[in-house]
Amino acid sequence: MSDYNFAYLDEQTKRMIRRAILKGLAIPGYQVPFASREMPMPYGWGTGGVQVSAATLTPEDRLKVIDQGADDTTNAVSIRKFFERTAGVETTEETAQASVIQTRHRIPEEPLTEDQVLVYQVPIPEPLRFLEPSEIETRKMHALEDYGLMHVKLYEDIARHGQIATAYAYPVKVEGRYVMDPSPIPKFDNPKMSGMAAIQLFGAGREQRIYALPPYTQVVSLDFRDYPFEASKADAPCDLCGAEDSYLDEVIVDDAGGRMFVCSDTDYCRARRAAGHVGAQGKTEDAA
Amino acid sequence: MTPLLKVESLTKRYGARIGCSDVSFDLWPGEVMGIVGESGSGKSTLLNCMAGHLAPDAGRVMFDTRTEGLQDTITMSEPERRMLGRTDWAFVHQHARDGLRMNVSAGGNVGERLMAVGARHYGEIRDSAEDWLGRVEIDASRIDDRPTAFSGGMQQRLQIARNLVTGPRLVFMDEPTGGLDVSVQARLLDLLRGLVREMGLSAIIVTHDLAVVRLLADRLMVMKDGHVVEKGLTDQVLDDPQHAYTQLLVSSVLQV
């Protein structure tokens, strides 16, 4: 342990956040205001997610932190270290081993279980924000289920691009009631939110909002009847592990147009390669 | 026959000042009512109270709803009033910018009300948007342009299309021709008159332009200092004004 209170925040603050989380779980998709605290990191680096994680963690938990699918990028490493130091909890990179997973912009490929909690970092919790700048008005629209405007955005996408071009932060409707911003996850991940066994919590630090999805909640991506929702990904297998079903990052490998597609979920890719799956460039990668 | 809109002793005060005081009238289906008066006479306050944008201090605004007959729109719940606002009612603002979404294409602007009442088929929404742009004489090729790329007259016509697309029964208009030059005004009035007759719309038009009410309105109310000083058939009021203020108003019109 360290000189910090467990998980950095004081107990009263954690109680306040837990109350917001419980209210969020009771009203799936509803944005609960909470008194967000200053955290020792800049806004935009996951201050909301960190506060939710801090209020959720117990000393027995095992934490995993994901940044754009990866466990080893700056955001993931620094938040993992933060909790190692302030909470002294065990950490892991393996999805199945973790009980609390804080994520930025991805849902792990491996299906989550009832014993897990998934915490999202959310920059802008209000799905209607860029259409309606007034907070008073958007709250009223949520209260009255006045969501026509959300489809105007999708209409504009089709009118301009011939298809729904929104590729991330794709708006969803929760249990036929609240329209919710799923945080900037790729729309490929949207179907995973629906009926998920794990609890999903969303924290927006700068905007001071928490919302939540209890296990097995119905989450439907908005669309038009003649332009149905499509969970898109790059049309290729992973070059390292050969996975056809995972979301891919495109990596530029030289300055002559060379590129490769690799799983965005690093833990998923690692596990598959350990199990003997090899993609097109998987062998050369190992040799190098 | 029940009136479409029944206004009873509508009063709105701004502190000690009077917005509009004790206004009552019936509006019948298919009828166009004009409200004229000088600036500050309470025309817009009255219109905004009737349309639910302002909460009046006293009085009732009864609307003949499709399902439940005459209902007081002031005491009805907010969701019900909003539903009326995007189905049976329409509101045309003086400045098209207030009534349009300037960063959304013309098609999206027309389609918004359809989507708000549950249309979820892109092709159909686009078809009715095209149809309505045609009816207000905007070329279908401009459907994906934003209103910022439109002239003032086109913006005003787009606003009308956006409002009429759900087939409302009552249209509130606040100086619909204000700020437009006369030839554009004439075409807009012509268009409005055609649409009102063709769709059997009822309308309440607030204006200070007597020519507009002469062309469009069946009946007229003249307001001064928040009070209705004279009402009657349009040509009767304009050709044989009784109240001193109406006489002043009518005689103030410039003759070319």
Coordinates of C-alpha atoms in Angstrom, one line a residue:
Chain A
M1 CA 0.0 0.0 0.0
S2 CA 1.0 3.6 -0.2
D3 CA 0.3 6.9 1.5
Y4 CA -2.8 7.4 -0.6
N5 CA -6.3 6.5 0.4
F6 CA -7.3 3.3 -1.4
A7 CA -7.6 4.1 -5.1
Y8 CA -6.6 7.7 -4.6
L9 CA -10.1 9.2 -4.0
D10 CA -11.4 9.8 -0.4
E11 CA -14.2 7.6 0.8
Q12 CA -16.9 10.3 0.6
T13 CA -16.1 11.0 -3.0
K14 CA -16.3 7.3 -3.8
R15 CA -19.6 7.1 -2.1
M16 CA -20.9 10.0 -4.2
I17 CA -19.7 8.3 -7.4
R18 CA -21.2 5.0 -6.4
R19 CA -24.5 6.6 -5.8
A20 CA -24.3 8.1 -9.3
I21 CA -23.4 4.7 -10.7
L22 CA -26.3 3.0 -9.0
K23 CA -28.7 5.6 -10.3
G24 CA -27.2 5.1 -13.8
L25 CA -27.7 1.4 -13.5
A26 CA -31.3 1.9 -12.4
I27 CA -32.0 4.1 -15.4
P28 CA -30.0 2.5 -18.3
G29 CA -28.6 5.1 -20.7
Y30 CA -29.6 8.1 -18.5
Q31 CA -26.8 10.6 -17.9
V32 CA -26.4 11.1 -14.2
P33 CA -24.6 14.4 -13.2
F34 CA -21.9 13.9 -10.6
A35 CA -19.4 16.2 -8.9
S36 CA -16.3 15.2 -10.9
R37 CA -13.0 15.8 -9.0
E38 CA -9.7 17.1 -10.3
M39 CA -7.6 14.1 -11.0
P40 CA -3.8 14.1 -11.4
M41 CA -4.0 13.9 -15.2
P42 CA -5.4 16.2 -17.9
Y43 CA -9.0 16.2 -19.0
G44 CA -9.3 14.0 -22.1
W45 CA -7.0 11.4 -20.6
G46 CA -9.7 9.4 -18.9
T47 CA -10.5 11.4 -15.7
G48 CA -14.1 10.2 -15.8
G49 CA -13.2 6.5 -16.3
V50 CA -10.5 6.7 -13.6
Q51 CA -13.0 8.1 -11.1
V52 CA -15.5 5.4 -11.9
S53 CA -12.8 2.7 -11.7
A54 CA -11.6 4.1 -8.4
A55 CA -15.1 3.9 -7.0
T56 CA -15.6 0.4 -8.3
L57 CA -12.3 -1.2 -7.3
T58 CA -11.9 -3.4 -4.2
P59 CA -8.5 -4.7 -3.0
E60 CA -9.3 -8.1 -4.4
D61 CA -9.9 -6.9 -7.9
R62 CA -7.6 -7.4 -10.8
L63 CA -7.4 -4.5 -13.2
K64 CA -6.9 -4.3 -17.0
V65 CA -6.5 -1.0 -18.8
I66 CA -7.1 -0.8 -22.6
D67 CA -6.2 2.2 -24.8
Q68 CA -7.6 1.8 -28.4
G69 CA -7.4 -2.0 -27.9
A70 CA -3.8 -2.0 -26.7
D71 CA -2.4 -2.7 -23.2
D72 CA 0.9 -1.1 -23.9
T73 CA 0.2 2.5 -25.1
T74 CA 0.7 5.6 -23.0
N75 CA -2.8 6.0 -21.7
A76 CA -3.1 2.4 -20.7
V77 CA 0.3 2.2 -19.1
S78 CA -0.1 5.4 -17.1
I79 CA -3.5 4.5 -15.7
R80 CA -2.5 1.0 -14.9
K81 CA 0.5 2.4 -13.0
F82 CA -1.7 4.9 -11.3
F83 CA -3.8 2.2 -9.7
E84 CA -0.9 -0.1 -9.0
R85 CA 0.5 2.7 -6.9
T86 CA -2.6 4.2 -5.3
A87 CA -4.7 1.1 -4.8
G88 CA -2.1 -1.6 -4.8
V89 CA -4.4 -3.9 -6.8
E90 CA -3.2 -6.6 -9.1
T91 CA -3.1 -5.8 -12.8
T92 CA -3.2 -8.0 -15.8
E93 CA -3.2 -7.7 -19.6
E94 CA -5.4 -10.8 -20.0
T95 CA -9.0 -10.0 -20.6
A96 CA -10.3 -13.2 -19.0
Q97 CA -8.2 -12.7 -15.8
A98 CA -9.5 -9.1 -15.1
S99 CA -12.4 -8.3 -12.9
V100 CA -12.4 -4.6 -13.7
I101 CA -11.5 -3.4 -17.2
Q102 CA -11.1 0.3 -17.9
T103 CA -11.2 1.0 -21.6
R104 CA -10.6 3.8 -24.0
H105 CA -12.4 3.4 -27.4
R106 CA -12.6 -0.4 -27.7
I107 CA -14.5 -3.4 -26.3
P108 CA -12.4 -6.5 -25.9
E109 CA -12.9 -9.1 -28.6
E110 CA -13.3 -11.9 -26.0
P111 CA -16.8 -12.0 -24.6
L112 CA -17.0 -10.7 -21.1
T113 CA -18.7 -12.5 -18.2
E114 CA -21.0 -11.7 -15.3
D115 CA -18.0 -11.4 -13.0
Q116 CA -16.5 -8.4 -14.9
V117 CA -17.1 -4.7 -15.0
L118 CA -16.2 -2.7 -18.1
V119 CA -15.5 1.0 -17.5
Y120 CA -15.5 3.3 -20.5
Q121 CA -13.7 6.7 -20.8
V122 CA -16.1 9.2 -22.4
P123 CA -15.1 12.6 -23.9
I124 CA -18.6 13.9 -24.8
P125 CA -21.5 12.0 -23.2
E126 CA -24.2 13.9 -25.0
P127 CA -25.1 12.2 -28.3
L128 CA -27.1 15.3 -29.4
R129 CA -24.4 17.8 -28.5
F130 CA -23.1 18.7 -32.0
L131 CA -26.7 19.0 -33.2
E132 CA -28.1 21.0 -30.3
P133 CA -25.6 23.1 -28.4
S134 CA -28.0 24.0 -25.5
E135 CA -27.7 21.6 -22.5
I136 CA -31.2 22.7 -21.3
E137 CA -32.6 21.8 -24.6
T138 CA -30.9 18.4 -24.9
R139 CA -32.0 17.4 -21.4
K140 CA -35.5 18.3 -22.4
M141 CA -35.2 16.3 -25.6
H142 CA -34.1 13.3 -23.5
A143 CA -36.9 13.7 -21.1
L144 CA -39.5 13.9 -23.8
E145 CA -37.9 11.3 -26.0
D146 CA -37.7 13.9 -28.8
Y147 CA -35.0 12.1 -30.8
G148 CA -35.9 13.1 -34.4
L149 CA -32.7 15.2 -34.6
M150 CA -30.5 12.1 -34.2
H151 CA -31.8 10.7 -37.4
V152 CA -31.3 14.1 -39.1
K153 CA -27.6 13.5 -38.5
L154 CA -27.8 10.1 -40.1
Y155 CA -29.8 11.5 -43.0
E156 CA -27.1 14.1 -43.6
D157 CA -24.5 11.3 -43.6
I158 CA -26.3 9.4 -46.4
A159 CA -27.1 12.6 -48.4
R160 CA -23.5 13.6 -48.3
H161 CA -21.6 10.2 -48.5
G162 CA -24.2 7.8 -49.9
Q163 CA -24.1 5.7 -46.7
I164 CA -24.1 6.3 -42.9
A165 CA -20.5 7.5 -42.6
T166 CA -20.4 7.7 -38.9
A167 CA -17.8 5.1 -38.0
Y168 CA -17.3 5.6 -34.3
A169 CA -19.4 7.0 -31.4
Y170 CA -22.4 5.6 -33.3
P171 CA -25.6 6.5 -31.5
V172 CA -27.6 3.8 -29.8
K173 CA -31.0 3.5 -28.2
V174 CA -31.0 1.7 -24.8
E175 CA -34.0 -0.5 -24.0
G176 CA -36.2 1.5 -26.4
R177 CA -35.9 4.6 -24.3
Y178 CA -32.7 6.7 -24.0
V179 CA -30.5 7.6 -26.9
M180 CA -26.9 7.2 -25.7
D181 CA -23.4 7.9 -26.9
P182 CA -21.4 4.7 -26.7
S183 CA -18.2 6.7 -26.3
P184 CA -15.9 6.7 -29.3
I185 CA -15.8 3.0 -29.9
P186 CA -15.8 1.8 -33.5
K187 CA -19.3 0.9 -34.7
F188 CA -17.9 -2.6 -35.1
D189 CA -18.2 -2.9 -31.3
N190 CA -21.8 -1.6 -31.0
P191 CA -23.4 -5.1 -31.3
K192 CA -21.2 -6.3 -28.4
M193 CA -22.9 -3.8 -26.1
S194 CA -26.3 -5.4 -26.5
G195 CA -27.0 -8.2 -24.1
M196 CA -23.5 -8.1 -22.6
A197 CA -23.1 -10.2 -19.4
A198 CA -20.7 -7.7 -17.8
I199 CA -21.8 -4.4 -16.2
Q200 CA -20.9 -1.4 -18.4
L201 CA -20.1 1.9 -16.8
F202 CA -19.4 5.2 -18.6
G203 CA -17.5 8.1 -17.0
A204 CA -17.1 11.6 -18.4
G205 CA -14.9 13.6 -16.1
R206 CA -14.8 17.0 -17.8
E207 CA -18.5 16.9 -18.6
Q208 CA -19.3 15.5 -15.1
R209 CA -21.7 12.7 -16.2
I210 CA -21.9 9.0 -15.4
Y211 CA -24.2 6.6 -17.3
A212 CA -24.4 2.8 -17.2
L213 CA -25.8 -0.4 -18.8
P214 CA -26.8 -3.2 -16.4
P215 CA -26.0 -6.8 -17.7
Y216 CA -28.1 -8.1 -20.6
T217 CA -29.4 -4.7 -21.6
Q218 CA -30.8 -4.3 -25.1
V219 CA -28.8 -1.8 -27.1
V220 CA -29.9 -1.0 -30.6
S221 CA -27.9 1.1 -33.1
L222 CA -30.0 3.7 -34.8
D223 CA -30.5 3.4 -38.6
F224 CA -32.9 3.7 -41.5
R225 CA -35.0 0.8 -42.8
D226 CA -33.4 1.1 -46.3
Y227 CA -29.9 1.9 -44.8
P228 CA -29.6 -0.7 -42.0
F229 CA -26.8 -0.5 -39.4
E230 CA -23.7 -2.3 -40.4
A231 CA -20.8 -3.2 -38.1
S232 CA -17.9 -2.5 -40.4
K233 CA -14.2 -3.4 -40.2
A234 CA -11.3 -3.5 -42.6
D235 CA -11.9 -6.2 -45.1
A236 CA -8.8 -8.3 -44.3
P237 CA -7.6 -10.9 -41.8
C238 CA -5.0 -10.0 -39.1
D239 CA -1.5 -10.3 -40.6
L240 CA -0.1 -11.6 -37.3
C241 CA -2.7 -14.1 -36.0
G242 CA -4.9 -14.5 -39.0
A243 CA -8.1 -13.6 -37.2
E244 CA -11.0 -12.8 -39.5
D245 CA -13.4 -11.7 -36.8
S246 CA -11.5 -9.0 -34.9
Y247 CA -11.3 -5.2 -35.4
L248 CA -8.1 -4.3 -37.2
D249 CA -5.7 -1.4 -37.1
E250 CA -3.9 -0.4 -40.3
V251 CA -0.2 0.0 -39.7
I252 CA 2.1 1.7 -42.2
V253 CA 5.4 -0.3 -42.2
D254 CA 7.6 1.6 -44.6
D255 CA 7.6 4.7 -46.8
A256 CA 6.9 2.8 -50.0
G257 CA 3.2 2.1 -49.4
G258 CA 3.7 -1.0 -47.4
R259 CA 1.1 -1.7 -44.8
M260 CA -0.3 -4.4 -42.6
F261 CA -3.5 -5.1 -40.7
V262 CA -3.2 -6.2 -37.1
C263 CA -5.7 -6.8 -34.4
S264 CA -6.5 -3.7 -32.5
D265 CA -7.0 -5.9 -29.4
T266 CA -3.4 -6.8 -28.5
D267 CA -4.3 -9.3 -25.9
Y268 CA -6.7 -11.2 -28.3
C269 CA -3.9 -11.3 -30.9
R270 CA -1.3 -12.5 -28.4
A271 CA -3.5 -15.2 -27.1
R272 CA -4.3 -16.4 -30.7
R273 CA -0.6 -16.5 -31.7
A274 CA 0.2 -18.4 -28.5
A275 CA -2.4 -20.9 -29.5
G276 CA -0.6 -21.5 -32.8
H277 CA -2.6 -19.2 -35.2
V278 CA -0.3 -17.5 -37.7
G279 CA -1.3 -14.7 -40.1
A280 CA 0.3 -13.8 -43.5
Q281 CA 3.2 -11.9 -41.9
G282 CA 3.2 -13.6 -38.5
K283 CA 6.3 -15.7 -39.3
T284 CA 8.6 -12.9 -40.5
E285 CA 7.5 -10.8 -37.6
D286 CA 8.8 -13.5 -35.2
A287 CA 12.1 -13.9 -37.1
A288 CA 12.7 -10.1 -37.0
Chain B
M1 CA -69.1 22.8 -36.3
T2 CA -66.4 23.3 -33.7
P3 CA -63.8 26.0 -34.1
L4 CA -60.2 24.8 -34.8
L5 CA -58.8 27.2 -32.3
K6 CA -60.7 29.0 -29.5
V7 CA -58.8 31.7 -27.6
E8 CA -60.4 32.9 -24.4
S9 CA -59.3 36.1 -22.5
L10 CA -55.6 35.5 -23.2
T11 CA -53.5 37.8 -21.1
K12 CA -49.7 38.2 -20.8
R13 CA -48.0 40.8 -18.7
Y14 CA -44.3 41.6 -18.5
G15 CA -44.3 42.8 -14.9
A16 CA -46.4 46.0 -14.8
R17 CA -46.4 46.3 -18.6
I18 CA -49.0 44.7 -20.7
G19 CA -48.0 42.2 -23.4
C20 CA -51.5 41.5 -24.6
S21 CA -54.7 41.8 -22.6
D22 CA -58.0 39.9 -22.6
V23 CA -57.9 38.6 -26.2
S24 CA -60.7 36.3 -27.3
F25 CA -61.6 34.9 -30.7
D26 CA -62.5 31.7 -32.6
L27 CA -60.6 30.5 -35.6
W28 CA -62.6 28.2 -37.9
P29 CA -61.2 25.4 -40.1
G30 CA -59.8 26.8 -43.4
E31 CA -59.9 30.4 -42.1
V32 CA -57.0 32.8 -42.3
M33 CA -56.9 35.4 -39.5
G34 CA -54.7 38.4 -39.8
I35 CA -53.4 40.3 -36.7
V36 CA -52.1 43.8 -37.5
G37 CA -50.8 46.6 -35.4
E38 CA -47.7 48.7 -34.9
S39 CA -44.5 47.6 -33.3
G40 CA -44.9 46.9 -29.6
S41 CA -48.7 46.5 -29.9
G42 CA -48.5 42.9 -28.6
K43 CA -49.0 41.0 -31.8
S44 CA -46.0 38.7 -31.4
T45 CA -46.6 38.2 -27.7
L46 CA -50.1 37.0 -28.6
L47 CA -48.8 34.7 -31.3
N48 CA -46.2 33.2 -29.1
C49 CA -48.7 32.7 -26.3
M50 CA -51.0 30.8 -28.7
A51 CA -48.2 28.7 -30.2
G52 CA -47.0 27.7 -26.7
H53 CA -43.6 29.5 -26.9
L54 CA -44.6 31.8 -24.0
A55 CA -46.7 31.0 -21.0
P56 CA -49.7 33.4 -20.7
D57 CA -50.7 34.7 -17.3
A58 CA -54.4 34.1 -17.8
G59 CA -56.8 32.7 -20.4
R60 CA -57.2 29.5 -22.4
V61 CA -56.1 28.4 -25.9
M62 CA -58.4 25.5 -26.9
F63 CA -57.3 23.5 -29.9
D64 CA -59.5 20.9 -31.7
T65 CA -57.2 17.9 -31.5
R66 CA -57.7 15.0 -33.8
T67 CA -58.4 12.4 -31.1
E68 CA -59.9 14.3 -28.1
G69 CA -61.6 17.3 -29.5
L70 CA -61.1 20.7 -27.9
Q71 CA -58.2 20.7 -25.5
D72 CA -56.5 23.5 -23.6
T73 CA -53.0 23.6 -25.0
I74 CA -51.8 25.7 -22.1
T75 CA -52.5 23.1 -19.4
M76 CA -51.7 20.1 -21.6
S77 CA -48.5 18.3 -20.9
E78 CA -45.2 19.3 -22.5
P79 CA -44.9 16.1 -24.6
E80 CA -48.4 16.5 -25.9
R81 CA -47.8 20.2 -26.8
R82 CA -44.5 19.3 -28.5
M83 CA -46.3 16.6 -30.5
L84 CA -48.9 19.2 -31.6
G85 CA -46.0 21.5 -32.5
R86 CA -44.5 19.0 -35.0
T87 CA -47.7 17.5 -36.4
D88 CA -50.8 19.7 -36.4
W89 CA -49.1 23.0 -35.9
A90 CA -46.5 24.9 -37.8
F91 CA -44.7 28.1 -37.0
V92 CA -43.1 30.3 -39.6
H93 CA -40.6 32.7 -38.2
Q94 CA -39.9 36.2 -39.5
H95 CA -36.3 35.3 -39.9
A96 CA -35.8 32.0 -41.7
R97 CA -32.6 31.6 -39.7
D98 CA -34.7 31.1 -36.5
G99 CA -36.8 28.4 -38.1
L100 CA -34.1 26.5 -40.1
R101 CA -31.1 24.5 -39.1
M102 CA -28.5 26.4 -41.0
N103 CA -25.9 23.6 -40.8
V104 CA -28.2 20.9 -42.1
S105 CA -29.0 20.4 -45.8
A106 CA -32.3 21.5 -47.3
G107 CA -33.5 17.9 -47.5
G108 CA -32.6 17.3 -43.9
N109 CA -34.4 20.5 -42.9
V110 CA -37.6 19.3 -44.6
G111 CA -37.2 15.8 -43.3
E112 CA -36.6 16.7 -39.7
R113 CA -40.3 16.9 -38.8
L114 CA -41.0 13.6 -40.6
M115 CA -38.2 11.9 -38.6
A116 CA -39.4 13.5 -35.4
V117 CA -42.8 11.7 -35.9
G118 CA -41.1 8.4 -36.6
A119 CA -40.3 8.2 -40.4
R120 CA -37.4 5.8 -40.7
H121 CA -37.1 5.1 -44.4
Y122 CA -34.5 7.3 -46.1
G123 CA -35.9 6.9 -49.6
E124 CA -39.3 8.0 -48.6
I125 CA -38.1 10.9 -46.5
R126 CA -36.0 12.1 -49.4
D127 CA -38.9 11.7 -51.8
S128 CA -41.2 13.9 -49.8
A129 CA -38.4 16.4 -49.3
E130 CA -38.0 16.6 -53.0
D131 CA -41.8 16.9 -53.5
W132 CA -42.0 19.8 -51.0
L133 CA -39.0 21.6 -52.5
G134 CA -40.8 21.5 -55.8
R135 CA -44.0 22.8 -54.3
V136 CA -42.2 25.9 -52.9
E137 CA -40.4 26.4 -56.2
I138 CA -36.9 25.3 -55.1
D139 CA -35.0 23.3 -57.7
A140 CA -34.6 19.6 -56.6
S141 CA -30.9 19.8 -57.4
R142 CA -30.5 22.1 -54.4
I143 CA -31.7 19.4 -52.0
D144 CA -28.2 18.7 -50.6
D145 CA -27.2 22.4 -50.3
R146 CA -27.3 24.1 -46.9
P147 CA -29.6 27.0 -46.3
T148 CA -26.6 29.3 -45.9
A149 CA -26.2 28.9 -49.7
F150 CA -29.8 30.1 -50.3
S151 CA -31.1 33.6 -50.9
G152 CA -33.4 35.2 -48.3
G153 CA -36.5 34.4 -50.3
M154 CA -35.4 30.8 -50.8
Q155 CA -34.7 30.4 -47.1
Q156 CA -38.2 31.6 -46.3
R157 CA -39.7 29.2 -48.8
L158 CA -37.6 26.4 -47.4
Q159 CA -38.9 27.2 -43.9
I160 CA -42.4 27.0 -45.2
A161 CA -41.8 23.6 -46.8
R162 CA -40.2 22.4 -43.6
N163 CA -43.2 23.4 -41.7
L164 CA -45.9 22.1 -44.0
V165 CA -44.4 18.7 -44.8
T166 CA -46.3 16.9 -42.0
G167 CA -49.6 18.4 -43.2
P168 CA -50.4 20.7 -40.3
R169 CA -53.9 22.1 -39.8
L170 CA -52.9 25.4 -38.2
V171 CA -50.0 27.6 -39.2
F172 CA -48.7 30.5 -37.1
M173 CA -46.8 33.0 -39.2
D174 CA -44.8 35.9 -37.7
E175 CA -44.2 38.5 -40.4
P176 CA -43.6 35.9 -43.0
T177 CA -42.7 38.5 -45.7
G178 CA -40.7 40.8 -43.4
G179 CA -37.2 41.7 -44.7
L180 CA -37.9 40.5 -48.3
D181 CA -37.9 42.7 -51.3
V182 CA -41.2 43.4 -52.9
S183 CA -41.0 41.1 -55.9
V184 CA -39.9 38.2 -53.7
Q185 CA -42.7 39.2 -51.3
A186 CA -45.2 39.0 -54.1
R187 CA -44.1 35.5 -55.2
L188 CA -44.1 34.3 -51.6
L189 CA -47.6 35.6 -51.0
D190 CA -48.8 34.0 -54.2
L191 CA -47.2 30.7 -53.0
L192 CA -48.7 31.0 -49.5
R193 CA -52.1 31.8 -50.9
G194 CA -52.0 28.8 -53.2
L195 CA -50.9 26.4 -50.4
V196 CA -53.4 27.7 -47.9
R197 CA -56.3 27.2 -50.4
E198 CA -55.0 23.9 -51.7
M199 CA -54.4 22.3 -48.3
G200 CA -57.3 23.9 -46.6
L201 CA -55.0 25.3 -44.0
S202 CA -56.1 27.6 -41.1
A203 CA -53.5 30.3 -40.4
I204 CA -52.9 33.1 -38.1
I205 CA -50.7 35.8 -39.7
V206 CA -49.1 38.5 -37.7
T207 CA -47.9 41.4 -39.8
H208 CA -47.7 45.1 -40.0
D209 CA -48.1 45.0 -43.7
L210 CA -51.7 45.7 -44.6
A211 CA -51.2 44.5 -48.2
V212 CA -50.3 41.0 -46.8
V213 CA -53.5 40.7 -44.9
R214 CA -55.5 42.1 -47.8
L215 CA -54.2 39.3 -49.9
L216 CA -54.3 36.4 -47.4
A217 CA -56.6 37.0 -44.5
D218 CA -60.3 36.4 -44.3
R219 CA -60.7 38.2 -41.0
L220 CA -58.6 40.8 -39.2
M221 CA -57.8 41.9 -35.7
V222 CA -56.3 45.3 -35.1
M223 CA -54.1 45.6 -31.9
K224 CA -52.9 48.6 -30.1
D225 CA -51.1 48.7 -26.7
G226 CA -51.9 45.1 -26.0
H227 CA -55.6 45.4 -26.7
V228 CA -57.7 44.4 -29.7
V229 CA -59.3 47.6 -30.8
E230 CA -61.2 46.4 -33.8
K231 CA -62.0 43.1 -35.6
G232 CA -64.0 42.0 -38.5
L233 CA -63.9 40.9 -42.1
T234 CA -60.7 42.0 -43.8
D235 CA -62.2 44.2 -46.5
Q236 CA -64.7 45.6 -44.0
V237 CA -62.0 46.7 -41.6
L238 CA -59.7 48.0 -44.3
D239 CA -62.3 49.8 -46.4
D240 CA -64.4 51.1 -43.6
P241 CA -62.3 51.4 -40.5
Q242 CA -64.2 52.5 -37.4
H243 CA -61.6 52.9 -34.6
A244 CA -59.4 56.0 -34.8
Y245 CA -56.2 53.9 -34.7
T246 CA -57.4 51.7 -37.5
Q247 CA -58.2 54.8 -39.6
L248 CA -54.7 56.1 -38.9
L249 CA -53.2 52.7 -39.8
V250 CA -55.1 52.4 -43.1
S251 CA -54.4 56.0 -44.1
S252 CA -50.7 55.6 -43.3
V253 CA -50.1 53.1 -46.2
L254 CA -48.0 54.7 -48.9
Q255 CA -49.6 54.8 -52.3
V256 CA -47.3 54.3 -55.3

